[in-house]
Coordinates of C-alpha atoms in Angstrom, one line a residue:
M1 CA 6.6 16.4 8.5
Q2 CA 9.8 14.9 7.3
E3 CA 11.6 16.1 4.2
I4 CA 10.3 13.7 1.5
N5 CA 12.3 12.6 -1.4
H6 CA 11.0 12.6 -5.0
I7 CA 9.6 9.0 -4.8
N8 CA 7.7 9.8 -1.6
R9 CA 6.4 13.0 -3.3
L10 CA 5.4 11.1 -6.4
R11 CA 3.5 8.5 -4.3
R12 CA 1.6 11.1 -2.4
E13 CA 0.8 13.1 -5.5
V14 CA -0.8 10.0 -7.1
L15 CA -2.7 9.3 -4.0
K16 CA -3.9 12.9 -3.8
R17 CA -5.0 12.9 -7.5
V18 CA -6.9 9.6 -7.2
A19 CA -8.5 10.6 -4.0
G20 CA -9.5 14.0 -5.5
A21 CA -11.1 12.2 -8.4
F22 CA -13.3 10.0 -6.1
M23 CA -14.0 13.0 -3.8
A24 CA -15.4 14.9 -6.7
S25 CA -17.7 12.1 -7.8
G26 CA -21.1 11.4 -6.2
N27 CA -20.8 7.6 -6.3
G28 CA -17.5 6.9 -8.0
E29 CA -18.8 6.8 -11.6
S30 CA -17.6 10.2 -12.6
A31 CA -14.1 9.4 -11.1
V32 CA -13.5 7.1 -14.1
A33 CA -12.5 9.7 -16.6
A34 CA -10.6 11.7 -14.1
V35 CA -8.4 8.8 -13.1
E36 CA -7.7 7.8 -16.7
R37 CA -6.1 11.2 -17.3
I38 CA -3.8 11.2 -14.3
P39 CA -0.7 9.7 -15.9
Y40 CA -1.0 12.2 -18.8
E41 CA -1.6 15.2 -16.6
M42 CA 1.4 14.3 -14.5
R43 CA 3.6 13.7 -17.5
P44 CA 2.1 16.0 -20.3
K45 CA 3.4 15.9 -23.8
G46 CA 6.5 18.0 -24.1
G47 CA 7.2 18.0 -20.4
G48 CA 10.0 16.4 -18.4
H49 CA 10.3 12.8 -17.3
D50 CA 12.2 10.8 -14.7
R51 CA 12.9 7.6 -16.6
C52 CA 14.2 7.0 -20.1
C53 CA 11.2 8.5 -21.7
I54 CA 7.8 10.0 -21.0
Y55 CA 6.0 6.8 -22.0
K56 CA 7.7 4.7 -19.4
D57 CA 6.9 7.3 -16.8
R58 CA 3.3 7.1 -17.8
A59 CA 3.2 3.3 -17.7
I60 CA 4.6 3.3 -14.2
L61 CA 2.2 6.0 -13.1
R62 CA -0.6 3.8 -14.4
Y63 CA 0.5 1.1 -12.0
R64 CA 0.7 3.6 -9.2
C65 CA -2.9 4.7 -9.9
M66 CA -3.9 1.0 -9.8
A67 CA -2.3 0.6 -6.5
A68 CA -3.9 3.8 -5.1
M69 CA -7.3 2.2 -6.1
G70 CA -6.5 -1.1 -4.4
F71 CA -5.1 -3.1 -7.3
L72 CA -1.6 -4.5 -7.8
L73 CA 0.2 -6.1 -10.8
E74 CA -1.0 -9.5 -9.7
D75 CA -4.6 -8.3 -10.3
E76 CA -3.8 -7.5 -13.9
D77 CA -4.9 -10.0 -16.6
D78 CA -4.3 -7.6 -19.6
D79 CA -1.9 -4.7 -19.5
S80 CA -4.0 -2.9 -22.1
T81 CA -6.9 -2.6 -19.6
P82 CA -7.5 1.1 -19.2
L83 CA -7.4 2.7 -15.8
A84 CA -11.1 3.6 -16.2
K85 CA -12.0 -0.1 -15.9
Y86 CA -10.1 -0.3 -12.6
A87 CA -11.8 2.8 -11.4
E88 CA -15.2 1.2 -12.2
K89 CA -14.2 -1.9 -10.3
A90 CA -13.0 0.2 -7.3
A91 CA -16.3 2.0 -7.2
Q92 CA -18.2 -1.2 -7.1
R93 CA -16.0 -3.1 -4.8
N94 CA -17.2 -4.0 -1.3
G95 CA -14.2 -4.8 0.9
S96 CA -11.0 -6.6 0.0
E97 CA -10.0 -10.3 -0.1
A98 CA -6.3 -9.8 -1.0
D99 CA -3.7 -11.9 0.8
F100 CA -0.8 -9.6 0.3
V101 CA -0.4 -5.8 0.4
I102 CA 2.8 -5.0 -1.5
S103 CA 4.2 -5.9 -4.9
A104 CA 7.3 -5.3 -7.0
C105 CA 6.7 -3.4 -10.2
D106 CA 9.1 -5.0 -12.7
I107 CA 9.1 -2.1 -15.2
A108 CA 10.0 0.4 -12.5
C109 CA 12.8 -1.8 -11.1
H110 CA 16.3 -0.6 -12.0
S111 CA 17.8 -4.1 -12.0
C112 CA 20.5 -3.0 -9.6
I113 CA 23.8 -4.9 -9.7
N114 CA 24.3 -7.5 -7.1
A115 CA 25.5 -6.4 -3.7
R116 CA 29.3 -6.6 -3.5
F117 CA 32.5 -4.8 -2.3
F118 CA 34.0 -2.5 -4.9
V119 CA 37.3 -0.6 -5.1
T120 CA 36.8 3.0 -6.2
N121 CA 39.2 5.3 -8.0
V122 CA 40.1 6.8 -4.6
C123 CA 42.5 3.9 -4.3
Q124 CA 46.0 5.3 -3.9
G125 CA 47.9 2.1 -4.9
C126 CA 49.7 2.2 -1.6
V127 CA 52.7 0.0 -1.0
A128 CA 51.4 -1.6 2.2
H129 CA 48.5 -3.3 0.4
P130 CA 46.5 -3.8 3.6
C131 CA 43.4 -4.9 1.7
V132 CA 45.4 -7.8 0.2
G133 CA 46.7 -8.9 3.5
A134 CA 43.2 -8.6 5.2
C135 CA 41.5 -10.9 2.7
R136 CA 41.5 -14.5 3.8
F137 CA 40.1 -15.7 0.5
G138 CA 42.6 -14.4 -1.9
A139 CA 40.0 -12.2 -3.6
V140 CA 42.0 -8.9 -3.6
H141 CA 44.8 -8.4 -6.1
I142 CA 46.9 -5.5 -7.3
V143 CA 46.4 -4.8 -11.0
N144 CA 48.3 -2.0 -12.7
G145 CA 49.2 -0.6 -9.3
R146 CA 45.6 -0.6 -7.9
S147 CA 43.5 -3.0 -5.9
Q148 CA 40.8 -5.1 -7.6
I149 CA 38.3 -7.5 -6.0
D150 CA 37.6 -10.9 -7.7
V151 CA 33.8 -11.2 -7.1
D152 CA 33.9 -14.9 -7.7
K153 CA 36.3 -15.3 -4.7
C154 CA 34.9 -12.6 -2.5
R155 CA 32.9 -13.8 0.5
N156 CA 31.6 -10.3 1.5
C157 CA 33.3 -10.4 4.9
G158 CA 34.2 -6.6 4.7
K159 CA 37.8 -7.0 6.0
C160 CA 39.2 -5.2 3.0
L161 CA 36.9 -2.2 3.5
A162 CA 37.8 -2.0 7.2
S163 CA 41.5 -2.2 6.4
C164 CA 41.8 0.5 3.7
P165 CA 43.3 3.7 5.2
Y166 CA 41.8 5.9 2.4
G167 CA 38.2 4.6 2.5
A168 CA 38.6 3.6 -1.1
I169 CA 36.6 0.4 -0.8
V170 CA 32.8 0.7 -0.6
K171 CA 30.0 -1.8 -0.3
L172 CA 27.5 -1.6 -3.1
Q173 CA 24.0 -2.6 -1.9
V174 CA 20.7 -3.4 -3.4
P175 CA 18.5 -1.0 -1.3
C176 CA 15.3 -3.2 -1.2
E177 CA 17.2 -6.4 -0.4
H178 CA 19.4 -4.7 2.2
S179 CA 16.3 -3.2 4.0
C180 CA 14.4 -6.4 4.2
P181 CA 14.7 -8.0 7.6
V182 CA 13.7 -11.4 6.5
K183 CA 15.4 -11.8 3.1
A184 CA 12.1 -11.9 1.3
I185 CA 13.4 -10.0 -1.8
K186 CA 15.6 -11.4 -4.4
K187 CA 16.3 -11.0 -8.1
S188 CA 14.2 -12.8 -10.6
E189 CA 15.8 -14.6 -13.6
H190 CA 15.5 -11.3 -15.4
G191 CA 17.5 -9.4 -12.7
R192 CA 14.5 -7.5 -11.3
A193 CA 13.2 -7.4 -7.8
E194 CA 10.9 -10.3 -6.8
I195 CA 9.1 -10.7 -3.5
D196 CA 8.8 -14.1 -1.9
F197 CA 5.5 -14.0 -0.2
N198 CA 6.3 -17.1 1.8
K199 CA 8.8 -15.0 3.7
C200 CA 7.4 -11.4 3.3
I201 CA 6.1 -9.9 6.6
S202 CA 4.6 -6.8 4.8
C203 CA 6.6 -4.4 6.9
G204 CA 7.0 -2.1 3.9
R205 CA 10.7 -1.3 4.5
C206 CA 11.5 -2.2 0.9
M207 CA 8.9 0.2 -0.4
R208 CA 10.6 3.0 1.6
A209 CA 14.1 2.0 0.6
C210 CA 13.8 1.6 -3.2
P211 CA 15.0 4.8 -4.8
F212 CA 13.2 3.9 -8.0
G213 CA 9.8 3.4 -6.5
A214 CA 9.5 -0.1 -7.7
I215 CA 7.6 -1.4 -4.7
L216 CA 3.9 -0.6 -4.7
E217 CA 1.4 -0.7 -1.8
R218 CA -2.2 -1.8 -2.1
S219 CA -4.2 1.2 -0.8
S220 CA -7.7 1.4 0.7
V221 CA -8.1 5.2 0.0
T222 CA -10.9 4.8 -2.6
D223 CA -12.8 2.2 -0.5
V224 CA -12.8 4.5 2.5
L225 CA -13.8 7.6 0.5
L226 CA -16.8 5.8 -1.0
R227 CA -17.9 4.7 2.5
L228 CA -17.5 8.2 3.8
K229 CA -20.2 9.4 1.4
N230 CA -23.1 7.3 2.8
R231 CA -22.1 5.3 5.8
H232 CA -21.2 5.9 9.5
V233 CA -17.5 5.6 9.6
T234 CA -15.3 5.5 12.7
A235 CA -11.6 6.4 12.5
M236 CA -9.5 4.5 14.9
V237 CA -6.4 6.7 15.3
A238 CA -3.1 5.1 16.4
P239 CA -1.0 6.9 19.0
A240 CA 1.9 7.3 16.6
I241 CA 0.0 10.1 14.9
I242 CA 1.3 12.5 17.5
G243 CA 4.0 14.5 15.8
Q244 CA 3.2 13.4 12.3
F245 CA 1.2 16.5 11.2
G246 CA 2.7 19.2 13.5
V247 CA -0.7 20.1 15.1
P248 CA -2.5 18.9 18.2
L249 CA -4.6 15.7 17.9
G250 CA -7.8 17.7 18.4
K251 CA -7.1 19.6 15.1
I252 CA -6.5 16.3 13.3
Y253 CA -9.9 15.0 14.6
S254 CA -11.6 18.2 13.3
A255 CA -9.9 17.7 9.9
M256 CA -11.0 14.1 9.8
R257 CA -14.6 15.1 10.5
Q258 CA -14.4 17.5 7.5
L259 CA -13.4 14.5 5.4
G260 CA -16.6 12.8 6.5
F261 CA -15.6 10.6 9.4
S262 CA -18.5 10.3 11.8
A263 CA -16.4 9.6 14.9
C264 CA -12.8 9.4 15.9
M265 CA -11.3 7.1 18.6
E266 CA -7.9 6.8 20.1
V267 CA -6.4 3.3 19.6
A268 CA -4.6 4.0 22.8
T269 CA -7.9 3.2 24.5
G270 CA -7.7 -0.3 23.0
A271 CA -4.1 -0.4 24.1
D272 CA -5.2 0.0 27.7
I273 CA -7.4 -3.1 27.3
T274 CA -4.5 -5.0 25.7
S275 CA -2.2 -4.0 28.6
R276 CA -4.6 -5.3 31.3
R277 CA -5.4 -8.6 29.4
E278 CA -1.8 -9.2 28.4
A279 CA -0.7 -8.6 32.1
D280 CA -3.3 -11.2 33.3
E281 CA -2.1 -13.6 30.6
F282 CA 1.6 -13.0 31.6
V283 CA 0.8 -13.7 35.3
E284 CA -1.0 -16.9 34.4
R285 CA 1.8 -18.1 32.2
M286 CA 4.5 -17.4 34.7
H287 CA 2.5 -19.2 37.4
E288 CA 2.2 -22.2 35.1
G289 CA 6.0 -22.3 34.6
A290 CA 6.5 -20.6 31.2
R291 CA 10.0 -19.3 30.6
F292 CA 8.9 -16.1 28.9
M293 CA 6.1 -14.5 26.9
T294 CA 6.4 -12.1 23.9
T295 CA 4.0 -9.2 23.2
S296 CA 1.5 -9.6 20.3
C297 CA 0.6 -6.2 19.0
C298 CA 3.1 -5.9 16.1
P299 CA 1.7 -7.5 12.9
G300 CA 5.1 -7.6 11.2
Y301 CA 6.4 -9.7 14.1
I302 CA 3.4 -11.9 14.1
Q303 CA 3.9 -12.6 10.4
A304 CA 7.5 -13.4 11.0
V305 CA 6.6 -15.9 13.7
R306 CA 4.0 -17.6 11.4
K307 CA 6.3 -17.8 8.4
L308 CA 9.8 -18.1 9.7
M309 CA 9.8 -18.9 13.5
P310 CA 7.2 -21.6 14.4
E311 CA 9.3 -22.5 17.4
V312 CA 8.5 -19.0 18.9
R313 CA 4.8 -19.3 18.4
P314 CA 4.0 -21.0 21.8
F315 CA 5.6 -18.0 23.6
V316 CA 3.5 -15.3 21.8
S317 CA 0.7 -13.7 23.8
D318 CA -2.8 -14.6 22.7
T319 CA -4.2 -11.3 23.7
G320 CA -5.8 -9.2 21.0
T321 CA -4.2 -6.0 19.6
P322 CA -5.1 -2.4 20.5
M323 CA -6.6 -2.1 17.0
H324 CA -8.9 -5.1 17.6
Y325 CA -10.2 -3.9 21.0
T326 CA -10.7 -0.4 19.7
A327 CA -12.8 -1.8 16.8
E328 CA -14.8 -3.8 19.3
L329 CA -15.5 -0.6 21.3
A330 CA -16.5 1.2 18.0
R331 CA -18.9 -1.6 17.2
Q332 CA -20.4 -1.5 20.7
S333 CA -21.1 2.2 20.2
N334 CA -22.6 1.7 16.7
P335 CA -22.9 -1.9 15.4
E336 CA -23.4 -0.5 11.8
T337 CA -20.2 1.6 11.7
V338 CA -17.4 1.1 9.2
T339 CA -14.2 0.8 11.2
V340 CA -11.0 2.4 9.7
F341 CA -7.7 2.0 11.4
V342 CA -5.4 5.0 10.8
G343 CA -1.8 4.3 11.6
P344 CA 1.9 4.1 10.6
C345 CA 2.0 0.5 9.6
V346 CA 1.7 -1.2 6.2
A347 CA 1.5 -4.7 7.9
K348 CA -1.6 -3.6 9.7
R349 CA -3.4 -4.1 6.4
L350 CA -2.9 -7.9 6.7
E351 CA -4.1 -7.8 10.3
G352 CA -7.1 -5.8 9.2
L353 CA -8.0 -8.4 6.5
E354 CA -8.0 -11.1 9.2
D355 CA -9.9 -9.2 11.8
E356 CA -13.7 -9.1 11.2
M357 CA -13.9 -6.1 13.5
V358 CA -11.7 -4.0 11.2
D359 CA -13.0 -2.9 7.7
Y360 CA -10.1 -0.8 6.3
V361 CA -6.6 0.4 7.1
L362 CA -5.1 3.8 6.1
T363 CA -1.6 4.9 6.7
F364 CA -0.7 8.4 7.9
E365 CA 0.7 9.1 4.4
E366 CA -2.6 8.3 2.9
L367 CA -4.5 10.4 5.5
G368 CA -2.1 13.3 4.6
A369 CA -2.9 12.8 0.9
L370 CA -6.7 12.9 1.7
F371 CA -6.2 16.2 3.6
E372 CA -4.3 17.6 0.6
A373 CA -6.9 16.4 -1.9
A374 CA -9.7 18.0 0.1
G375 CA -7.8 21.2 0.5
I376 CA -7.9 21.0 4.3
E377 CA -5.4 23.2 6.2
L378 CA -4.8 21.6 9.6
E379 CA -3.5 24.7 11.2
E380 CA -6.9 26.4 10.5
C381 CA -9.0 23.7 12.0
E382 CA -10.6 24.1 15.4
E383 CA -9.3 21.8 18.1
A384 CA -11.9 19.2 18.9
S385 CA -12.2 17.5 22.2
L386 CA -10.5 14.2 22.7
G387 CA -13.2 13.1 25.2
E388 CA -12.1 11.1 28.2
G389 CA -9.0 10.1 26.3
A390 CA -6.6 7.2 27.0
S391 CA -3.9 6.6 29.6
G392 CA -0.4 7.8 29.2
D393 CA 0.7 4.1 29.1
G394 CA -1.7 3.4 26.2
R395 CA -0.5 6.4 24.3
K396 CA 3.1 5.3 24.7
Y397 CA 2.6 2.0 22.8
A398 CA 3.9 3.9 19.7
V399 CA 7.5 3.9 20.9
S400 CA 9.9 1.1 21.7
G401 CA 9.6 0.0 25.3
G402 CA 6.1 1.4 25.7
V403 CA 4.2 -1.9 25.4
A404 CA 6.4 -3.6 28.0
A405 CA 6.2 -0.7 30.3
A406 CA 2.4 -0.7 30.2
V407 CA 2.2 -4.4 30.8
V408 CA 4.7 -4.2 33.7
S409 CA 2.5 -1.5 35.3
C410 CA -0.6 -3.7 35.1
V411 CA 1.2 -6.7 36.4
G412 CA 2.2 -4.9 39.6
E413 CA 3.2 -7.1 42.4
R414 CA 1.6 -10.2 41.0
A415 CA 4.7 -11.5 39.4
E416 CA 8.3 -10.6 38.8
V417 CA 8.8 -9.1 35.4
K418 CA 12.1 -8.9 33.5
P419 CA 11.4 -7.0 30.3
V420 CA 13.6 -7.5 27.1
Q421 CA 13.3 -5.4 23.9
V422 CA 13.8 -6.4 20.3
D423 CA 13.8 -3.0 18.8
G424 CA 13.5 -3.6 15.0
L425 CA 13.5 -7.0 13.4
S426 CA 16.6 -8.1 11.6
L427 CA 18.3 -11.4 10.8
K428 CA 20.2 -11.0 14.0
G429 CA 17.0 -10.3 15.9
L430 CA 15.3 -13.3 14.5
K431 CA 18.2 -15.5 15.6
H432 CA 18.0 -14.1 19.1
L433 CA 14.3 -14.9 19.2
R434 CA 14.9 -18.5 18.0
D435 CA 17.6 -18.8 20.7
Y436 CA 15.2 -17.6 23.3
A437 CA 12.7 -20.3 22.3
T438 CA 15.1 -23.1 22.1
R439 CA 17.7 -22.2 24.7
E440 CA 17.5 -19.4 27.3
A441 CA 15.9 -16.0 27.3
P442 CA 17.5 -13.0 29.1
G443 CA 14.1 -12.0 30.5
N444 CA 10.6 -13.2 30.8
L445 CA 8.6 -10.4 28.9
V446 CA 9.9 -9.8 25.4
E447 CA 8.6 -6.8 23.6
V448 CA 9.1 -7.1 19.8
M449 CA 8.8 -4.3 17.4
A450 CA 9.4 -4.9 13.6
C451 CA 10.3 -1.3 13.1
E452 CA 13.3 0.4 14.9
G453 CA 12.0 2.9 17.4
G454 CA 8.6 1.3 17.5
C455 CA 5.5 2.2 15.5
V456 CA 6.8 5.8 14.9
G457 CA 9.3 4.2 12.6
G458 CA 6.7 2.5 10.5
S459 CA 6.6 2.6 6.7
G460 CA 3.4 4.6 6.5
V461 CA 4.7 7.6 8.5
L462 CA 5.2 11.2 7.5
G463 CA 7.4 12.4 10.4
N464 CA 11.0 11.7 11.4
S465 CA 10.8 8.7 13.8
A466 CA 13.1 10.2 16.4
K467 CA 11.2 13.5 16.6
A468 CA 7.8 11.7 16.5
G469 CA 9.0 9.4 19.3
M470 CA 9.8 12.4 21.5
A471 CA 6.4 14.0 20.7
V472 CA 4.6 10.8 21.6
E473 CA 6.4 10.5 24.9
K474 CA 5.6 14.2 25.7
F475 CA 1.9 13.6 24.9
A476 CA 1.9 10.5 27.1
R477 CA 3.5 12.3 30.0
E478 CA 1.1 15.2 29.8
S479 CA -1.9 12.8 29.7
A480 CA -0.6 11.2 32.9
E481 CA -0.4 14.4 34.8

């Protein structure tokens, strides 16, 4: 697992404690008192604190506990409502009808200064003044022998930064805003982070980027735990899990059965179905004269198309995602099963809400918290059989290029395929996609991944994306042998 910073550690600790409270209860009722105590146990009287005072720490931990139980700030009518009430609601809830999965917690937001270029005290006051000469807008001046930038005139072109021989000029960024690929985060009138849900694609990058932990994610941990107690539950495990926990997939399956999952399935099996059907669709579209087709398995990309790029919609494949087809297989095996997708993606929660075949979505981070809460040591677990398993192509869906490669393999000689990759959405990537739709595309099969590196770079992962990507490719190669 990757080295986690304090915010990641804090998020997982809250998830673990909330999960532990619901695990210890028979039906959720006895979890009420335990959840109510969490902020006080994590920040006891006389102990240390991260914010200005222990009381602000506790207030933010309260919101984190709410999020861990599937509630966000938007669900709050009265901020004096005790956590016990939310625990009661969580224990009685049957499914989720939320239309968004992340939220900005205003009291946790640091109200970062606006992004801008800034001259540090490293400035040597050199005679050449290259920064002054580089600026086309007259925003850089020499004051008392040192450079200063007039923020009212600055156009953020970065020429001054590039010209300084001492590296004395830096770009100050707002982490959440800088990380968002669709500019869905801005400052409210009070200077705090605010999410525009008309633009947000729920990729979760802002959540990972904010060093103050001001972005919260709506979790399904408590819902899943309560179903595990008295229902048949099928875990649909995404191929990106390889390399996340440092043990073979068979050991992870054994650990999940200890948690109470009745069955485990590889989502790569559903990916094989997606590959075949998407290949058939591609061949049909090309024969009908379509210029290109994009893949459809990335929910962040699909949200971007719906909200920001309607001109691209006609080119998106109509084939279902691997998660959908895996859920279909699970329901065929047991019509009464509760289907739980376990993967690296925050945006999958939205797809799960829209897909009647999928009941809940957990991230790898949440699964890790469940293992910790249950005291399960993965290394000590027996290695369960994976069954017939999936193909190497299906397992490689987790890395950039994997989806396109699988579709190309299924197309065979039926049509000429010229694959193109959009590896991680960005404003530049969105522009390229719009250009493909309105002008000319450099290929005819466009694979789009919202996260750089593919699913292994998702916001719900535990492992380093580069190392996880290599582990996935190794696992895929071995399964093809």
